[in-house]
mmCIF file of C-alpha atoms in Angstrom:
data_model
loop_
_atom_site.group_PDB
_atom_site.id
_atom_site.type_symbol
_atom_site.label_atom_id
_atom_site.label_comp_id
_atom_site.label_asym_id
_atom_site.label_seq_id
_atom_site.Cartn_x
_atom_site.Cartn_y
_atom_site.Cartn_z
ATOM 1 C CA UNK A 1 -31.883 -21.341 63.992
ATOM 2 C CA UNK A 2 -30.677 -24.910 63.408
ATOM 3 C CA UNK A 3 -27.140 -23.770 62.657
ATOM 4 C CA UNK A 4 -26.754 -20.699 64.860
ATOM 5 C CA UNK A 5 -29.392 -21.084 67.600
ATOM 6 C CA UNK A 6 -32.085 -18.688 68.797
ATOM 7 C CA UNK A 7 -33.110 -16.608 71.776
ATOM 8 C CA UNK A 8 -36.459 -16.864 73.621
ATOM 9 C CA UNK A 9 -39.210 -15.060 71.732
ATOM 10 C CA UNK A 10 -37.224 -14.851 68.475
ATOM 11 C CA UNK A 11 -40.175 -16.339 66.597
ATOM 12 C CA UNK A 12 -43.461 -18.094 67.330
ATOM 13 C CA UNK A 13 -42.805 -21.180 69.455
ATOM 14 C CA UNK A 14 -39.301 -20.072 70.571
ATOM 15 C CA UNK A 15 -39.987 -20.414 74.299
ATOM 16 C CA UNK A 16 -36.381 -20.778 75.399
ATOM 17 C CA UNK A 17 -32.770 -20.275 74.335
ATOM 18 C CA UNK A 18 -31.457 -22.914 71.962
ATOM 19 C CA UNK A 19 -27.841 -23.492 71.020
ATOM 20 C CA UNK A 20 -27.263 -24.116 67.331
ATOM 21 C CA UNK A 21 -25.026 -26.747 65.795
ATOM 22 C CA UNK A 22 -22.052 -24.395 65.675
ATOM 23 C CA UNK A 23 -22.188 -23.827 69.423
ATOM 24 C CA UNK A 24 -22.700 -27.531 70.122
ATOM 25 C CA UNK A 25 -19.643 -28.313 67.990
ATOM 26 C CA UNK A 26 -17.427 -25.767 69.729
ATOM 27 C CA UNK A 27 -13.900 -27.187 70.017
ATOM 28 C CA UNK A 28 -14.687 -29.984 67.539
ATOM 29 C CA UNK A 29 -15.811 -30.658 63.972
ATOM 30 C CA UNK A 30 -19.113 -29.809 62.234
ATOM 31 C CA UNK A 31 -20.061 -31.668 59.056
ATOM 32 C CA UNK A 32 -22.316 -29.744 56.652
ATOM 33 C CA UNK A 33 -23.834 -32.109 54.111
ATOM 34 C CA UNK A 34 -25.190 -30.785 50.807
ATOM 35 C CA UNK A 35 -23.782 -27.303 51.346
ATOM 36 C CA UNK A 36 -24.713 -26.445 47.781
ATOM 37 C CA UNK A 37 -28.389 -26.381 48.817
ATOM 38 C CA UNK A 38 -27.940 -23.468 51.316
ATOM 39 C CA UNK A 39 -30.147 -20.467 50.725
ATOM 40 C CA UNK A 40 -28.310 -17.203 49.816
ATOM 41 C CA UNK A 41 -29.132 -15.649 53.235
ATOM 42 C CA UNK A 42 -27.694 -18.666 55.088
ATOM 43 C CA UNK A 43 -24.649 -18.577 52.823
ATOM 44 C CA UNK A 44 -23.948 -14.981 53.940
ATOM 45 C CA UNK A 45 -24.334 -15.851 57.591
ATOM 46 C CA UNK A 46 -22.116 -18.909 57.283
ATOM 47 C CA UNK A 47 -19.438 -16.799 55.620
ATOM 48 C CA UNK A 48 -19.376 -14.361 58.503
ATOM 49 C CA UNK A 49 -19.057 -17.157 61.028
ATOM 50 C CA UNK A 50 -16.176 -18.733 59.126
ATOM 51 C CA UNK A 51 -14.401 -15.395 58.727
ATOM 52 C CA UNK A 52 -14.884 -13.925 62.191
ATOM 53 C CA UNK A 53 -15.290 -17.055 64.353
ATOM 54 C CA UNK A 54 -18.315 -15.491 65.943
ATOM 55 C CA UNK A 55 -22.083 -15.889 65.519
ATOM 56 C CA UNK A 56 -25.235 -14.200 66.694
ATOM 57 C CA UNK A 57 -28.270 -16.284 67.581
ATOM 58 C CA UNK A 58 -31.561 -15.557 65.872
ATOM 59 C CA UNK A 59 -33.200 -12.803 67.881
ATOM 60 C CA UNK A 60 -30.018 -12.164 69.909
ATOM 61 C CA UNK A 61 -27.897 -9.029 70.278
ATOM 62 C CA UNK A 62 -24.532 -10.298 71.614
ATOM 63 C CA UNK A 63 -22.054 -12.286 69.571
ATOM 64 C CA UNK A 64 -20.875 -15.758 70.633
ATOM 65 C CA UNK A 65 -17.334 -16.904 69.807
ATOM 66 C CA UNK A 66 -16.959 -20.406 68.409
ATOM 67 C CA UNK A 67 -14.014 -22.506 67.385
ATOM 68 C CA UNK A 68 -15.171 -25.139 64.918
ATOM 69 C CA UNK A 69 -13.539 -27.073 62.131
ATOM 70 C CA UNK A 70 -16.003 -27.346 59.190
ATOM 71 C CA UNK A 71 -16.161 -30.186 56.729
ATOM 72 C CA UNK A 72 -18.619 -29.540 53.886
ATOM 73 C CA UNK A 73 -19.891 -31.973 51.248
ATOM 74 C CA UNK A 74 -21.998 -31.579 48.144
ATOM 75 C CA UNK A 75 -22.938 -33.501 45.002
ATOM 76 C CA UNK A 76 -23.145 -30.266 43.006
ATOM 77 C CA UNK A 77 -20.476 -28.526 40.969
ATOM 78 C CA UNK A 78 -19.872 -25.525 43.205
ATOM 79 C CA UNK A 79 -17.548 -23.907 40.674
ATOM 80 C CA UNK A 80 -20.321 -23.924 38.057
ATOM 81 C CA UNK A 81 -22.799 -22.610 40.669
ATOM 82 C CA UNK A 82 -20.425 -19.721 41.363
ATOM 83 C CA UNK A 83 -20.264 -18.831 37.687
ATOM 84 C CA UNK A 84 -24.066 -18.966 37.482
ATOM 85 C CA UNK A 85 -24.426 -16.768 40.569
ATOM 86 C CA UNK A 86 -26.169 -19.512 42.573
ATOM 87 C CA UNK A 87 -23.358 -19.842 45.190
ATOM 88 C CA UNK A 88 -21.305 -17.117 46.794
ATOM 89 C CA UNK A 89 -17.778 -16.934 45.382
ATOM 90 C CA UNK A 90 -16.244 -15.731 48.687
ATOM 91 C CA UNK A 91 -17.872 -18.604 50.621
ATOM 92 C CA UNK A 92 -16.706 -21.046 47.927
ATOM 93 C CA UNK A 93 -13.076 -20.085 48.412
ATOM 94 C CA UNK A 94 -13.505 -19.959 52.185
ATOM 95 C CA UNK A 95 -14.653 -23.577 52.187
ATOM 96 C CA UNK A 96 -12.233 -24.750 49.582
ATOM 97 C CA UNK A 97 -9.283 -25.764 51.733
ATOM 98 C CA UNK A 98 -8.386 -29.407 51.309
ATOM 99 C CA UNK A 99 -10.674 -30.841 48.618
ATOM 100 C CA UNK A 100 -11.386 -34.537 48.166
ATOM 101 C CA UNK A 101 -13.344 -35.777 45.166
ATOM 102 C CA UNK A 102 -15.169 -39.072 45.526
ATOM 103 C CA UNK A 103 -16.143 -40.465 42.078
ATOM 104 C CA UNK A 104 -19.655 -41.845 41.647
ATOM 105 C CA UNK A 105 -20.145 -45.569 42.128
ATOM 106 C CA UNK A 106 -20.334 -46.257 38.401
ATOM 107 C CA UNK A 107 -16.733 -45.027 38.087
ATOM 108 C CA UNK A 108 -15.394 -47.209 40.915
ATOM 109 C CA UNK A 109 -17.097 -50.569 40.403
ATOM 110 C CA UNK A 110 -14.227 -52.262 42.185
ATOM 111 C CA UNK A 111 -15.859 -51.062 45.391
ATOM 112 C CA UNK A 112 -19.221 -52.579 44.514
ATOM 113 C CA UNK A 113 -18.688 -56.066 45.968
ATOM 114 C CA UNK A 114 -17.190 -54.632 49.173
ATOM 115 C CA UNK A 115 -20.194 -52.279 49.618
ATOM 116 C CA UNK A 116 -22.624 -55.120 48.967
ATOM 117 C CA UNK A 117 -20.943 -57.129 51.711
ATOM 118 C CA UNK A 118 -21.023 -54.185 54.180
ATOM 119 C CA UNK A 119 -24.679 -53.456 53.515
ATOM 120 C CA UNK A 120 -25.624 -57.124 53.705
ATOM 121 C CA UNK A 121 -24.041 -57.402 57.144
ATOM 122 C CA UNK A 122 -25.734 -54.161 58.140
ATOM 123 C CA UNK A 123 -29.118 -55.525 57.096
ATOM 124 C CA UNK A 124 -28.647 -58.726 59.098
ATOM 125 C CA UNK A 125 -29.416 -58.285 62.795
ATOM 126 C CA UNK A 126 -26.688 -59.427 65.169
ATOM 127 C CA UNK A 127 -29.076 -61.834 66.871
ATOM 128 C CA UNK A 128 -30.343 -63.316 63.574
ATOM 129 C CA UNK A 129 -29.520 -66.924 62.640
ATOM 130 C CA UNK A 130 -30.152 -66.118 59.024
ATOM 131 C CA UNK A 131 -27.197 -66.773 56.760
ATOM 132 C CA UNK A 132 -25.398 -63.829 55.161
ATOM 133 C CA UNK A 133 -26.673 -63.034 51.681
ATOM 134 C CA UNK A 134 -24.663 -64.462 48.801
ATOM 135 C CA UNK A 135 -24.940 -62.846 45.356
ATOM 136 C CA UNK A 136 -24.801 -65.180 42.367
ATOM 137 C CA UNK A 137 -22.323 -64.452 39.559
ATOM 138 C CA UNK A 138 -25.166 -63.568 37.154
ATOM 139 C CA UNK A 139 -26.656 -61.107 39.621
ATOM 140 C CA UNK A 140 -23.245 -59.527 40.287
ATOM 141 C CA UNK A 141 -22.627 -59.046 36.577
ATOM 142 C CA UNK A 142 -26.011 -57.219 36.373
ATOM 143 C CA UNK A 143 -24.982 -55.004 39.287
ATOM 144 C CA UNK A 144 -21.688 -54.149 37.604
ATOM 145 C CA UNK A 145 -23.264 -53.080 34.325
ATOM 146 C CA UNK A 146 -25.989 -50.957 35.997
ATOM 147 C CA UNK A 147 -25.115 -47.228 35.945
ATOM 148 C CA UNK A 148 -26.357 -46.552 39.571
ATOM 149 C CA UNK A 149 -27.884 -43.075 39.083
ATOM 150 C CA UNK A 150 -28.720 -43.008 42.786
ATOM 151 C CA UNK A 151 -25.101 -43.821 43.682
ATOM 152 C CA UNK A 152 -24.285 -45.656 46.966
ATOM 153 C CA UNK A 153 -27.659 -44.811 48.528
ATOM 154 C CA UNK A 154 -29.390 -46.690 45.752
ATOM 155 C CA UNK A 155 -27.078 -49.707 46.220
ATOM 156 C CA UNK A 156 -27.757 -49.724 49.973
ATOM 157 C CA UNK A 157 -31.506 -49.642 49.402
ATOM 158 C CA UNK A 158 -31.240 -52.503 46.900
ATOM 159 C CA UNK A 159 -29.297 -54.665 49.388
ATOM 160 C CA UNK A 160 -31.816 -53.919 52.144
ATOM 161 C CA UNK A 161 -34.552 -54.935 49.733
ATOM 162 C CA UNK A 162 -32.829 -58.364 49.307
ATOM 163 C CA UNK A 163 -32.842 -58.861 53.071
ATOM 164 C CA UNK A 164 -36.645 -58.720 52.978
ATOM 165 C CA UNK A 165 -37.339 -60.903 49.904
ATOM 166 C CA UNK A 166 -34.348 -63.290 49.739
ATOM 167 C CA UNK A 167 -33.323 -66.101 52.040
ATOM 168 C CA UNK A 168 -29.569 -66.571 51.655
ATOM 169 C CA UNK A 169 -28.828 -66.293 47.903
ATOM 170 C CA UNK A 170 -29.590 -63.419 45.553
ATOM 171 C CA UNK A 171 -30.309 -64.521 41.976
ATOM 172 C CA UNK A 172 -30.745 -62.361 38.866
ATOM 173 C CA UNK A 173 -34.541 -62.620 39.182
ATOM 174 C CA UNK A 174 -34.358 -61.126 42.674
ATOM 175 C CA UNK A 175 -32.879 -57.813 41.505
ATOM 176 C CA UNK A 176 -35.005 -54.698 40.910
ATOM 177 C CA UNK A 177 -36.510 -54.563 37.389
ATOM 178 C CA UNK A 178 -34.412 -51.574 36.302
ATOM 179 C CA UNK A 179 -31.213 -53.315 37.253
ATOM 180 C CA UNK A 180 -32.203 -56.543 35.424
ATOM 181 C CA UNK A 181 -33.132 -54.480 32.373
ATOM 182 C CA UNK A 182 -29.804 -52.628 32.216
ATOM 183 C CA UNK A 183 -28.159 -53.411 28.831
ATOM 184 C CA UNK A 184 -24.796 -55.128 28.884
ATOM 185 C CA UNK A 185 -21.653 -53.027 28.442
ATOM 186 C CA UNK A 186 -20.704 -52.579 24.774
ATOM 187 C CA UNK A 187 -17.959 -54.931 23.663
ATOM 188 C CA UNK A 188 -15.250 -54.198 21.090
ATOM 189 C CA UNK A 189 -16.521 -54.693 17.495
ATOM 190 C CA UNK A 190 -15.883 -58.074 15.960
ATOM 191 C CA UNK A 191 -14.806 -58.494 12.336
ATOM 192 C CA UNK A 192 -14.227 -62.219 12.190
ATOM 193 C CA UNK A 193 -15.812 -62.629 8.736
ATOM 194 C CA UNK A 194 -13.775 -59.771 7.286
ATOM 195 C CA UNK A 195 -10.588 -61.215 8.732
ATOM 196 C CA UNK A 196 -11.190 -64.691 7.422
ATOM 197 C CA UNK A 197 -11.631 -63.467 3.850
ATOM 198 C CA UNK A 198 -8.871 -60.841 3.890
ATOM 199 C CA UNK A 199 -5.446 -61.102 2.313
ATOM 200 C CA UNK A 200 -2.414 -61.305 4.641
ATOM 201 C CA UNK A 201 -1.592 -57.646 3.954
ATOM 202 C CA UNK A 202 -5.147 -56.531 4.760
ATOM 203 C CA UNK A 203 -5.088 -58.597 7.924
ATOM 204 C CA UNK A 204 -1.894 -56.908 9.108
ATOM 205 C CA UNK A 205 -3.463 -53.486 8.498
ATOM 206 C CA UNK A 206 -6.588 -54.522 10.386
ATOM 207 C CA UNK A 207 -4.485 -55.737 13.287
ATOM 208 C CA UNK A 208 -2.707 -52.396 13.591
ATOM 209 C CA UNK A 209 -6.045 -50.589 13.436
ATOM 210 C CA UNK A 210 -7.539 -52.630 16.283
ATOM 211 C CA UNK A 211 -4.350 -52.543 18.353
ATOM 212 C CA UNK A 212 -4.852 -48.759 18.637
ATOM 213 C CA UNK A 213 -8.618 -48.639 19.156
ATOM 214 C CA UNK A 214 -9.652 -51.545 21.382
ATOM 215 C CA UNK A 215 -9.216 -51.770 25.098
ATOM 216 C CA UNK A 216 -7.690 -55.254 24.715
ATOM 217 C CA UNK A 217 -5.726 -54.427 21.598
ATOM 218 C CA UNK A 218 -2.677 -56.453 22.513
ATOM 219 C CA UNK A 219 -4.716 -59.617 22.976
ATOM 220 C CA UNK A 220 -6.612 -59.024 19.721
ATOM 221 C CA UNK A 221 -3.274 -58.498 17.976
ATOM 222 C CA UNK A 222 -1.893 -61.813 19.167
ATOM 223 C CA UNK A 223 -5.056 -63.693 18.232
ATOM 224 C CA UNK A 224 -5.082 -62.358 14.678
ATOM 225 C CA UNK A 225 -1.384 -62.846 14.071
ATOM 226 C CA UNK A 226 -1.576 -66.427 15.334
ATOM 227 C CA UNK A 227 -4.283 -67.176 12.721
ATOM 228 C CA UNK A 228 -2.849 -65.332 9.711
ATOM 229 C CA UNK A 229 0.792 -64.971 8.658
ATOM 230 C CA UNK A 230 2.392 -61.626 7.972
ATOM 231 C CA UNK A 231 2.886 -60.584 4.295
ATOM 232 C CA UNK A 232 5.603 -62.618 2.639
ATOM 233 C CA UNK A 233 8.733 -60.882 1.371
ATOM 234 C CA UNK A 234 8.790 -60.248 -2.421
ATOM 235 C CA UNK A 235 10.418 -63.055 -4.337
ATOM 236 C CA UNK A 236 14.080 -62.720 -5.346
ATOM 237 C CA UNK A 237 14.239 -62.889 -9.187
ATOM 238 C CA UNK A 238 17.759 -64.325 -9.082
ATOM 239 C CA UNK A 239 16.808 -67.143 -6.694
ATOM 240 C CA UNK A 240 14.851 -69.041 -9.290
ATOM 241 C CA UNK A 241 11.410 -70.551 -8.881
ATOM 242 C CA UNK A 242 10.299 -71.152 -5.298
ATOM 243 C CA UNK A 243 8.230 -74.135 -4.165
ATOM 244 C CA UNK A 244 4.626 -73.391 -3.302
ATOM 245 C CA UNK A 245 3.958 -73.184 0.391
ATOM 246 C CA UNK A 246 1.091 -75.028 1.996
ATOM 247 C CA UNK A 247 -1.069 -72.692 4.095
ATOM 248 C CA UNK A 248 -1.094 -73.399 7.809
ATOM 249 C CA UNK A 249 -4.551 -74.651 8.827
#
């Protein structure tokens, strides 16, 4: 009834004709959020509307022609739902025209500060004289390392919470307990002690190993090489005795 409308007397309480969302969006665009949650019966009806461009109201006999562009969104893996039989394959390919994937917030943390600013302005009434919320560096670092299982909705709720409990500055103690308790991101392993006691040849091998495996391998490489020389070339037996070199402090 919500999508396709109903006729008078179609069910208890249906006292008049009601146009559904498809009819109301005729000639325009209809956004269907969380399309993966549609019941199988509704999926079948939606497929017929998308294929034929016509619908029949609940309790009606005649078909109504509609011209609607549909944009559908979901947080579910529709391909996996098709394989499991939870989503119609024909509807999946009917909806799958131009597909845009928006990564979760934890995979695009560069947007976090921008979203915080947008939600802070949204939480501040236009007539308010209250200063715009400012997030301290410590609090921002905690926001960055939090995995945000609730995605952008969770971030928005957190910022709205600050507008109630904070004046103009958000400190680490003002964050929700689960955000404050989030462990810091793992850092590359440190082997300072092993490096200091290693021979030059072992140090060079260790440098090559870390250069391949750490995110900041180039920097780690430069730091190690600056502290420890590369292996010396083997002595030339015909050159005679060589003076002892003084190690660089």
